[in-house]
Every structure is written in C-alpha cells, then in structure tokens.
Amino acid sequence: MASEARGQHVPPVRLFALATAVIVLSLYLAQPLVGMIGPSLGLSPAAAGLIATLTLGGYALGLFLLVPLCDVVENRALVLTTLSVHVVALIAASCIAAPSAFLLASLLVGMSACAIQMLIPMAAAMTLEAQRGQVIGNIMSGLLLGVMLSRPLASLVAGRFGWHAVYALLAAAVALLLPALMRTLPVHRPAGGRNYFQLIASLWHLLREEPVLRRRAITAALCFAAFNAFWSTVALLLARAPFSLGSTGIAVFALVSVSGAVSAPIAGRLGDRGHARLATRAAHICVVAGLLLAWLAGSPWAMTHIAPMLSLALLSAAAILLDAGTIADQALGRRAINLLRPEARGRVNGLYTGVFFVGGAAGSALAGPAWAMADWNGVAVMALIFACAASVSGARR
C-alpha cells in the first residue's frame, strides 16, 4: 500500500465523473429508440429487440473479457484505445443502413463502453485510502446521472433530430473527452506476471476467495434488480389513466429522480469515516421504503382514493428514494472492493459490475411477466422481494 501511495496522482474527479456519465449514455440510449430504429432499418419487432440486448450483452462481455486487462496492460493506453473503438462504433451505428451491420455495431458500442470500469479502478489507484470512498462516490454520481438521463435525453434528441443524430452526437461527445483524458491520465503499468488466459481463469478464484467482493456484489445485484424492475415498467403505469403522461411527461418524471444521485458522495464520505455498515443499512431502508411508497401510489386503492397529482408526487418521491438507496449501495460497494487486492483491481471491478449487472438484467426480465400477471402490484411486490433480500444480505457480516 505504501508503494502504491508513493505513485499516486490526484485523480481528476470531475473529468472522470463527466466521462463515465457520457460513456454510459450509450448503454441505454437504444431502449426508448427501438420503435424508431427497427422500422427504419427494416427489422422485425423481435429483431429490433436485439439492439438493446446486444448493446448490454456486449457490455457484459467487456466487463469479463476486457476490464481484467487493467491488471496486466498499461492502463492509460488501454482506456484511450477502448474509448477510440467506442467512438468508431458509435459513428458506425449512426451511419450504417444494413441491419446486420448495425447489430454488430451495437455489440461493439456496448463492449467498448466497459472503459467506464477501467476508469474507476484507475481513480481508486490514484487516491489515498482515506479519501477513496468520497472520490469513488463522486464518480459514481456522474455514472448514475448518465444512466438516469440516458433515456429521456435520447427520446428528446431523437424526437427533434432523428435517432441517427443521437449516436452521432454521442460519438462527438466521447471524441471531445479523449484529448482531456490523454492529458490527465497518468501512465500506470501493473505488475503483470500472468498471460491473458490465466487472468480470465483467476476470476473464479477471486470471487471464491474474497467474501467482501461476493457479499457486496450480491447485495448490489439485488438492489439493481429492484431498481430495474421499477424503471422497466413505471412508464407503463404513468402512460395510462389517471396519469396519462406522454413521452415528455415521462421524461420529466425520470429527470426528477436524478436528485437521488447526491447520495453517492455522501455514502462515500460516510464509508471513509468508518460508518460503512450504518450507511449500507440506511441505503437499503431507502430502497425498501421507496418501493413500499411506489406500491401504495400505484395501487388500485390509490387510483380511487387519492388525487392523481398526489399519487404522482408520491411516485416521484418513491423514485428518488429508490435511486438514492441503490446509488448509495453501489458507491459503498465500490469503496469496499477497491480496498481489496490492489494488484487485481481490474478483475475485482469487472466481477463486481458483472454480477450486479446480471442482477439488473434479471429484474428487467422478470418485470414484464410480473406486470402481465398482476399489473403494478406484481412488479412492486417482486421488486420489494429483491430489496428485502438485499437488506438481509447486507446485514450479514
């Protein structure tokens, strides 16, 4: 740890937060645009669904296959190369007219977006342990702001300029980040000593040998499952009576919840001061309370006994609580795992993100059947089960 500290630079936190916010937009921008992209490329509805699936699937591949390279390859060059591929993939997606080529570009967009998870361990390596939680929390605020803004921004830009412009503008934004990152990222050569196949094979051993990593990844996966279940279906609730919100109204609702992102730096500071366990419990209480409030606000009883504007206000408060709790849990988890094995930070971050990403995918996948079977009540109950399981998991030492 002392040798690590001697080589530390002060991380450009604002730049890292901005970079992660911009890059993560690419993972979710396709979701609200599938109805526009599919017909323009001649894709069937089933094939159009592959656009978002391949983007997120590519990201998962990047987490497990590319992020571990941080532990053997010079980090600055790895980040800049990955982001350059990201720019090229976004430009290709904005120009390509052939359906199969567009789907391949979507896969590459997702895979190269894993540069986000290369920047976070770099920031951790550049930060003193006593400040690591705060720094990671600030960067996580940017990342999760990007997640929450991605869908409404994509809808607004595509509605005015078309879906091609969304990809083109994002390519330009990432390209503008590259010179700034080139100037500020330090050269960081890991110790190495393994070939690539040994590196990938070691992922399972890391997960098995590090209980903090396992526990934090599982807790984050459960929280993210609840988060995605809510956000995958709340638009369906808001679009029908008594709310009857259009795309702009739903976008504004999503923007209101962005205020929950302030929890990340607060949670990080609490972790740095030795209150990580208390902060984790508070985060899980926020998630459970938010989902209970969402269940109430969207229930048949509320539809007949509460004014629509009050129900909408309750849903907004629920979204803020859910976002704040999920974000705080992830910030605390990032801090905890980045105190483990400095020589394996790339693999540890890739594993952590990959596991909670699988949880989020499960929440999204189950939300549709839950809605079909029991409407909003089914979604809320399912999300609450995930949230309560996260709370129980987080309470264990």
XYZ file of C-alpha atoms in Angstrom:
397
model
C 0.000 0.000 0.000
C 2.857 2.384 0.729
C 4.411 1.834 -2.658
C 1.034 2.431 -4.217
C 0.612 5.688 -2.340
C 4.019 6.970 -3.439
C 2.999 6.680 -7.092
C -0.368 8.332 -6.671
C -1.573 11.345 -8.580
C -4.592 13.448 -7.642
C -7.438 11.986 -9.725
C -9.349 14.435 -11.953
C -12.649 13.587 -10.256
C -14.860 15.939 -12.257
C -13.414 14.738 -15.534
C -13.822 11.096 -14.521
C -17.425 11.745 -13.405
C -18.180 13.533 -16.675
C -16.521 10.798 -18.729
C -18.451 7.990 -17.050
C -21.718 9.957 -17.380
C -21.185 10.475 -21.114
C -19.965 6.952 -21.910
C -22.776 5.206 -20.029
C -25.364 7.017 -22.168
C -24.514 4.605 -24.969
C -25.703 1.596 -22.977
C -29.296 2.763 -22.590
C -29.986 5.211 -25.407
C -31.306 2.470 -27.715
C -34.045 1.347 -25.325
C -36.503 4.218 -25.972
C -35.498 4.390 -29.672
C -36.174 0.783 -30.695
C -39.559 1.783 -32.130
C -37.806 4.283 -34.426
C -34.652 2.330 -35.295
C -36.335 -1.005 -36.084
C -38.671 0.200 -38.866
C -36.029 2.481 -40.411
C -33.645 -0.491 -40.765
C -36.357 -2.938 -41.802
C -36.043 -5.017 -38.643
C -38.945 -7.075 -37.347
C -40.117 -6.221 -33.796
C -38.366 -9.349 -32.473
C -35.109 -8.475 -34.259
C -35.357 -4.836 -33.141
C -35.345 -6.059 -29.545
C -31.838 -7.365 -30.191
C -30.500 -3.811 -30.447
C -30.692 -3.156 -26.701
C -29.914 -6.791 -25.873
C -26.695 -6.823 -27.914
C -25.567 -3.475 -26.509
C -25.973 -4.657 -22.929
C -24.627 -8.108 -23.800
C -21.543 -6.502 -25.330
C -21.034 -4.533 -22.124
C -21.179 -7.744 -20.091
C -18.586 -9.315 -22.391
C -16.355 -6.283 -21.932
C -16.632 -6.495 -18.153
C -15.460 -10.091 -18.048
C -13.052 -10.122 -21.015
C -11.569 -6.600 -21.332
C -11.675 -4.921 -17.901
C -9.390 -7.600 -16.354
C -6.689 -6.397 -18.773
C -6.230 -3.447 -16.368
C -4.216 -5.847 -14.226
C -1.655 -6.669 -16.963
C -1.753 -3.892 -19.600
C -0.669 -0.268 -19.208
C -3.919 1.401 -18.104
C -3.743 4.772 -19.861
C -3.215 3.201 -23.280
C -5.928 0.610 -22.593
C -8.528 3.254 -21.680
C -7.721 5.515 -24.627
C -7.728 2.627 -27.116
C -11.035 1.280 -25.799
C -12.635 4.729 -25.988
C -11.333 5.234 -29.534
C -13.063 1.994 -30.539
C -16.182 3.298 -28.780
C -16.171 6.445 -30.921
C -15.761 4.428 -34.121
C -18.584 2.067 -33.118
C -20.936 4.988 -32.369
C -20.115 6.652 -35.700
C -20.750 3.356 -37.480
C -24.103 2.972 -35.705
C -25.109 6.487 -36.785
C -24.315 5.831 -40.477
C -24.978 2.149 -41.166
C -28.122 1.190 -43.057
C -27.611 -2.594 -43.148
C -29.468 -4.292 -40.244
C -26.822 -6.943 -39.522
C -24.007 -4.372 -39.549
C -25.978 -2.122 -37.194
C -26.466 -5.009 -34.769
C -22.714 -5.712 -34.872
C -22.023 -2.012 -34.222
C -24.423 -2.172 -31.242
C -22.433 -5.086 -29.817
C -19.178 -3.125 -30.201
C -20.744 0.000 -28.654
C -21.611 -1.994 -25.549
C -18.320 -3.863 -25.379
C -16.187 -0.712 -25.661
C -18.351 1.117 -23.092
C -16.628 -1.057 -20.482
C -13.964 1.706 -20.446
C -16.114 3.095 -17.611
C -14.992 0.219 -15.402
C -11.367 0.836 -16.368
C -11.556 4.456 -15.201
C -12.991 3.629 -11.763
C -10.123 1.358 -10.625
C -7.670 3.899 -12.060
C -9.262 6.583 -9.876
C -9.058 4.247 -6.870
C -5.363 3.608 -7.516
C -4.728 7.376 -7.735
C -6.463 8.123 -4.412
C -5.336 7.776 -0.815
C -7.333 5.137 1.076
C -8.786 7.713 3.492
C -10.385 9.603 0.574
C -11.222 6.669 -1.679
C -14.890 6.426 -0.735
C -15.540 10.107 -1.397
C -13.738 10.042 -4.753
C -15.497 6.890 -5.926
C -18.822 8.282 -4.687
C -18.367 11.456 -6.734
C -17.522 9.459 -9.849
C -20.484 7.138 -9.226
C -22.728 10.215 -9.097
C -21.669 11.022 -12.642
C -22.108 7.435 -13.784
C -25.599 7.089 -12.350
C -26.640 10.529 -13.556
C -25.759 9.277 -17.019
C -27.837 6.121 -16.506
C -30.873 8.106 -15.385
C -30.547 10.822 -18.049
C -29.868 8.456 -20.948
C -33.463 7.511 -21.787
C -35.075 10.967 -21.528
C -32.178 12.629 -23.392
C -32.279 10.033 -26.178
C -36.042 10.485 -26.546
C -35.830 14.279 -26.650
C -32.952 14.408 -29.171
C -34.425 11.701 -31.410
C -37.832 13.391 -31.369
C -36.285 16.586 -32.734
C -33.380 15.403 -34.934
C -33.930 11.677 -35.537
C -32.261 8.619 -33.997
C -29.118 8.845 -36.174
C -28.316 12.172 -34.511
C -28.362 10.572 -31.049
C -25.493 8.228 -31.965
C -23.606 10.930 -33.902
C -23.805 13.489 -31.084
C -22.692 10.929 -28.515
C -19.730 9.941 -30.725
C -18.732 13.615 -30.872
C -19.060 13.966 -27.080
C -16.833 10.943 -26.392
C -14.325 12.146 -29.012
C -14.119 15.503 -27.197
C -13.309 13.674 -23.958
C -10.341 11.856 -25.456
C -7.860 14.805 -25.556
C -8.730 15.758 -21.961
C -8.212 12.184 -20.766
C -5.000 11.925 -22.779
C -3.624 14.973 -20.944
C -4.681 13.962 -17.443
C -4.470 10.166 -17.197
C -1.141 9.026 -15.731
C 0.834 6.126 -17.128
C 0.097 3.144 -14.875
C 1.866 -0.160 -15.522
C 0.561 -3.030 -13.386
C 2.917 -5.675 -12.104
C 1.579 -8.260 -14.550
C 3.104 -11.724 -14.419
C 0.113 -13.546 -15.966
C -0.956 -14.197 -19.511
C -4.486 -13.358 -20.619
C -5.919 -16.853 -20.182
C -4.504 -17.159 -16.678
C -6.005 -13.759 -15.915
C -9.515 -14.803 -17.002
C -9.202 -18.151 -15.198
C -8.351 -16.298 -11.974
C -11.762 -14.546 -11.908
C -13.476 -17.519 -10.296
C -10.732 -17.840 -7.676
C -11.072 -14.146 -6.784
C -14.811 -14.469 -6.336
C -14.350 -17.560 -4.189
C -11.550 -16.137 -2.032
C -12.931 -12.646 -1.339
C -16.066 -12.702 0.867
C -16.376 -8.894 0.786
C -16.489 -8.987 -3.006
C -19.099 -11.764 -3.010
C -21.309 -10.117 -0.409
C -21.121 -6.635 -1.928
C -21.720 -7.936 -5.468
C -24.767 -9.984 -4.417
C -26.246 -7.082 -2.436
C -25.700 -4.691 -5.351
C -27.240 -7.225 -7.759
C -30.395 -7.490 -5.621
C -30.745 -3.699 -5.281
C -30.168 -3.235 -9.006
C -32.780 -5.906 -9.780
C -35.345 -3.920 -7.758
C -34.207 -0.678 -9.428
C -34.534 -2.077 -12.957
C -37.883 -3.741 -12.240
C -39.269 -0.337 -11.225
C -37.806 1.630 -14.124
C -38.657 -1.031 -16.732
C -42.388 -0.730 -16.033
C -43.123 2.627 -14.386
C -43.580 4.221 -17.822
C -46.471 1.812 -18.452
C -48.108 2.978 -15.233
C -47.552 6.655 -16.000
C -48.842 6.401 -19.580
C -52.321 5.199 -18.594
C -55.142 6.841 -16.658
C -55.268 8.582 -14.261
C -51.771 9.934 -15.049
C -51.918 9.771 -18.877
C -48.408 11.194 -19.305
C -46.874 11.460 -22.756
C -43.210 10.873 -23.606
C -42.235 14.375 -22.427
C -44.045 13.953 -19.115
C -42.400 10.578 -18.525
C -39.012 12.116 -19.364
C -39.621 14.892 -16.787
C -40.580 12.245 -14.198
C -37.267 10.478 -14.855
C -35.369 13.757 -14.556
C -36.887 14.454 -11.137
C -35.408 11.232 -9.788
C -31.903 12.372 -10.765
C -31.707 14.209 -7.436
C -31.186 10.787 -5.799
C -27.643 10.786 -7.209
C -26.482 13.119 -4.405
C -26.396 10.053 -2.145
C -23.218 8.682 -3.753
C -20.661 11.198 -2.407
C -22.461 11.286 0.958
C -22.266 7.491 1.232
C -18.629 7.549 0.152
C -17.706 10.061 2.856
C -19.565 8.046 5.494
C -17.620 4.970 4.410
C -14.315 6.841 4.689
C -15.227 7.848 8.264
C -15.857 4.259 9.344
C -19.653 4.261 9.042
C -19.970 1.972 6.022
C -22.182 -0.549 7.823
C -24.616 2.122 9.061
C -24.683 3.797 5.638
C -25.388 0.456 3.958
C -28.362 -0.166 6.246
C -29.668 3.349 5.553
C -29.315 2.738 1.795
C -31.323 -0.480 1.997
C -34.009 1.194 4.119
C -34.325 3.846 1.388
C -34.769 1.156 -1.283
C -37.411 -0.730 0.704
C -39.230 2.476 1.722
C -39.208 3.754 -1.859
C -40.744 0.554 -3.180
C -43.394 0.459 -0.444
C -44.323 4.029 -1.373
C -44.357 3.141 -5.084
C -46.628 0.155 -4.378
C -49.041 2.383 -2.469
C -49.018 5.214 -5.044
C -49.717 2.871 -7.966
C -52.202 0.579 -6.235
C -55.882 0.291 -7.234
C -56.791 1.793 -3.841
C -54.712 4.910 -4.564
C -56.257 5.252 -8.015
C -59.709 5.630 -6.445
C -58.934 7.362 -3.127
C -56.007 9.704 -3.854
C -55.873 12.632 -6.274
C -53.761 11.826 -9.368
C -51.343 14.701 -8.687
C -50.742 13.455 -5.152
C -50.197 9.892 -6.399
C -47.739 11.247 -8.970
C -45.909 13.189 -6.260
C -45.713 10.018 -4.145
C -44.342 8.067 -7.115
C -41.722 10.788 -7.658
C -40.684 10.598 -4.007
C -40.541 6.807 -4.294
C -38.280 7.066 -7.353
C -35.930 9.465 -5.541
C -35.694 7.147 -2.512
C -35.133 4.088 -4.708
C -32.449 5.829 -6.763
C -30.727 7.280 -3.685
C -30.607 3.915 -1.937
C -29.407 1.976 -4.978
C -26.744 4.550 -5.780
C -25.505 4.704 -2.181
C -25.287 0.908 -2.013
C -23.191 0.833 -5.192
C -20.907 3.652 -4.006
C -20.276 1.857 -0.710
C -19.724 -1.412 -2.552
C -17.207 0.219 -4.907
C -15.326 1.661 -1.964
C -15.204 -1.706 -0.192
C -13.991 -3.720 -3.168
C -11.360 -1.137 -4.124
C -9.734 -1.653 -0.721
C -9.091 -5.277 -1.725
C -6.058 -6.558 -3.667
C -4.542 -3.518 -5.423
C -2.863 -5.877 -7.932
C -6.293 -7.210 -9.018
C -8.392 -4.036 -9.153
C -9.388 -4.510 -12.790
C -10.652 -8.040 -12.200
C -12.345 -7.123 -8.918
C -14.218 -4.211 -10.529
C -15.125 -6.284 -13.567
C -16.516 -9.069 -11.375
C -18.419 -6.705 -9.101
C -20.022 -4.852 -12.000
C -20.698 -8.037 -13.945
C -22.517 -9.686 -11.022
C -24.736 -6.700 -10.232
C -25.335 -6.175 -13.949
C -26.704 -9.744 -14.123
C -28.992 -8.859 -11.215
C -30.257 -5.799 -13.050
C -30.912 -7.875 -16.166
C -32.892 -10.361 -14.058
C -35.013 -7.546 -12.623
C -35.781 -6.203 -16.102
C -36.534 -9.667 -17.481
C -38.933 -10.541 -14.644
C -40.696 -7.169 -14.594
C -42.569 -7.854 -17.843
C -44.129 -11.166 -16.726
C -44.897 -9.657 -13.295
C -46.750 -6.776 -14.978
C -48.627 -9.165 -17.267
C -49.689 -11.385 -14.365
C -50.526 -8.847 -11.661
C -50.096 -5.347 -13.104
C -48.247 -2.765 -10.949
C -48.897 -4.762 -7.758
C -46.940 -7.686 -9.212
C -43.973 -5.503 -10.155
C -43.904 -3.729 -6.793
C -44.080 -6.965 -4.793
C -41.353 -8.583 -6.888
C -39.097 -5.522 -6.508
C -39.765 -5.497 -2.751
C -38.678 -9.129 -2.510
C -35.373 -8.218 -4.169
C -34.973 -5.184 -1.882
C -35.683 -7.148 1.299
C -33.239 -9.856 0.204
C -30.589 -7.146 -0.322
C -31.282 -5.776 3.162
C -30.902 -9.233 4.725
C -27.722 -9.914 2.729
C -26.256 -6.535 3.678
C -26.961 -7.088 7.379
C -24.690 -10.157 7.437
C -21.067 -9.647 8.441
